[in-house]
Amino acid sequence: TDNTGDEPILLLDDVLAELDDVRQNYLLKSINENTQTIITSVDTILFEQEFLKDVEIYKIDNGTLITP
């Protein structure tokens, strides 16, 4: 960030499945709102509604991208 002025992209691949509820919430709430974040998950049930209000959700079904 200091060298380029750009924020990094944060990629979290199904990380919520590996964490308990407390750590899931801590992780999601610690993500800077200026950081582009891509999170993969098999379901949105692990996410609090507060977190889902400002996100774009893309679904992949049998290898095909389903646009929102």
PDB file of C-alpha atoms in Angstrom:
ATOM      1  CA  THR A   1       0.000   0.000   0.000  1.00  0.00           C
ATOM      2  CA  ASP A   2       2.785   2.460   0.859  1.00  0.00           C
ATOM      3  CA  ASN A   3       4.612   1.893  -2.431  1.00  0.00           C
ATOM      4  CA  THR A   4       1.679   1.889  -4.843  1.00  0.00           C
ATOM      5  CA  GLY A   5      -1.155   3.578  -2.980  1.00  0.00           C
ATOM      6  CA  ASP A   6      -3.360   0.599  -3.848  1.00  0.00           C
ATOM      7  CA  GLU A   7      -5.185  -1.554  -1.348  1.00  0.00           C
ATOM      8  CA  PRO A   8      -4.571  -5.296  -1.600  1.00  0.00           C
ATOM      9  CA  ILE A   9      -7.270  -7.790  -2.558  1.00  0.00           C
ATOM     10  CA  LEU A  10      -8.088 -10.179   0.269  1.00  0.00           C
ATOM     11  CA  LEU A  11      -9.074 -13.710  -0.811  1.00  0.00           C
ATOM     12  CA  LEU A  12     -10.600 -15.978   1.840  1.00  0.00           C
ATOM     13  CA  ASP A  13     -11.324 -19.442   0.480  1.00  0.00           C
ATOM     14  CA  ASP A  14     -14.032 -21.138   2.598  1.00  0.00           C
ATOM     15  CA  VAL A  15     -12.295 -19.889   5.732  1.00  0.00           C
ATOM     16  CA  LEU A  16     -15.505 -19.560   7.763  1.00  0.00           C
ATOM     17  CA  ALA A  17     -16.015 -23.319   7.721  1.00  0.00           C
ATOM     18  CA  GLU A  18     -12.777 -23.681   9.667  1.00  0.00           C
ATOM     19  CA  LEU A  19     -13.580 -21.129  12.405  1.00  0.00           C
ATOM     20  CA  ASP A  20     -15.968 -21.066  15.350  1.00  0.00           C
ATOM     21  CA  ASP A  21     -18.683 -18.359  15.557  1.00  0.00           C
ATOM     22  CA  VAL A  22     -16.594 -15.976  17.658  1.00  0.00           C
ATOM     23  CA  ARG A  23     -13.616 -16.114  15.297  1.00  0.00           C
ATOM     24  CA  GLN A  24     -15.852 -15.874  12.213  1.00  0.00           C
ATOM     25  CA  ASN A  25     -17.384 -12.645  13.471  1.00  0.00           C
ATOM     26  CA  TYR A  26     -14.005 -11.263  14.543  1.00  0.00           C
ATOM     27  CA  LEU A  27     -12.522 -11.954  11.110  1.00  0.00           C
ATOM     28  CA  LEU A  28     -15.426 -10.454   9.158  1.00  0.00           C
ATOM     29  CA  LYS A  29     -15.605  -7.346  11.335  1.00  0.00           C
ATOM     30  CA  SER A  30     -11.849  -6.780  11.082  1.00  0.00           C
ATOM     31  CA  ILE A  31     -11.850  -6.494   7.286  1.00  0.00           C
ATOM     32  CA  ASN A  32     -11.206  -2.888   6.293  1.00  0.00           C
ATOM     33  CA  GLU A  33     -14.086  -1.468   4.232  1.00  0.00           C
ATOM     34  CA  ASN A  34     -11.548  -0.154   1.694  1.00  0.00           C
ATOM     35  CA  THR A  35     -10.146  -3.635   1.094  1.00  0.00           C
ATOM     36  CA  GLN A  36     -11.661  -5.504  -1.828  1.00  0.00           C
ATOM     37  CA  THR A  37     -12.462  -8.911  -0.384  1.00  0.00           C
ATOM     38  CA  ILE A  38     -13.453 -12.116  -2.128  1.00  0.00           C
ATOM     39  CA  ILE A  39     -14.850 -14.833   0.132  1.00  0.00           C
ATOM     40  CA  THR A  40     -15.798 -18.273  -1.102  1.00  0.00           C
ATOM     41  CA  SER A  41     -18.368 -20.273   0.814  1.00  0.00           C
ATOM     42  CA  VAL A  42     -20.812 -23.071   0.182  1.00  0.00           C
ATOM     43  CA  ASP A  43     -23.621 -21.109   1.849  1.00  0.00           C
ATOM     44  CA  THR A  44     -24.402 -17.655   3.233  1.00  0.00           C
ATOM     45  CA  ILE A  45     -25.862 -19.062   6.448  1.00  0.00           C
ATOM     46  CA  LEU A  46     -22.570 -18.480   8.283  1.00  0.00           C
ATOM     47  CA  PHE A  47     -22.724 -14.737   7.587  1.00  0.00           C
ATOM     48  CA  GLU A  48     -24.589 -12.256   9.761  1.00  0.00           C
ATOM     49  CA  GLN A  49     -27.236 -10.233   7.910  1.00  0.00           C
ATOM     50  CA  GLU A  50     -25.320  -7.054   8.802  1.00  0.00           C
ATOM     51  CA  PHE A  51     -22.341  -8.304   6.799  1.00  0.00           C
ATOM     52  CA  LEU A  52     -24.423  -9.374   3.780  1.00  0.00           C
ATOM     53  CA  LYS A  53     -26.147  -6.012   3.246  1.00  0.00           C
ATOM     54  CA  ASP A  54     -23.221  -4.455   1.334  1.00  0.00           C
ATOM     55  CA  VAL A  55     -21.953  -7.425  -0.666  1.00  0.00           C
ATOM     56  CA  GLU A  56     -22.418  -8.867  -4.132  1.00  0.00           C
ATOM     57  CA  ILE A  57     -23.097 -12.591  -4.152  1.00  0.00           C
ATOM     58  CA  TYR A  58     -22.209 -14.722  -7.161  1.00  0.00           C
ATOM     59  CA  LYS A  59     -23.274 -18.335  -7.395  1.00  0.00           C
ATOM     60  CA  ILE A  60     -21.610 -21.057  -9.401  1.00  0.00           C
ATOM     61  CA  ASP A  61     -23.816 -23.984 -10.354  1.00  0.00           C
ATOM     62  CA  ASN A  62     -22.218 -26.970 -12.032  1.00  0.00           C
ATOM     63  CA  GLY A  63     -19.330 -24.808 -13.270  1.00  0.00           C
ATOM     64  CA  THR A  64     -21.560 -22.004 -14.592  1.00  0.00           C
ATOM     65  CA  LEU A  65     -21.541 -18.527 -13.087  1.00  0.00           C
ATOM     66  CA  ILE A  66     -25.030 -17.379 -12.090  1.00  0.00           C
ATOM     67  CA  THR A  67     -25.010 -13.570 -12.137  1.00  0.00           C
ATOM     68  CA  PRO A  68     -26.803 -11.664  -9.384  1.00  0.00           C
TER      69      PRO A  68
END
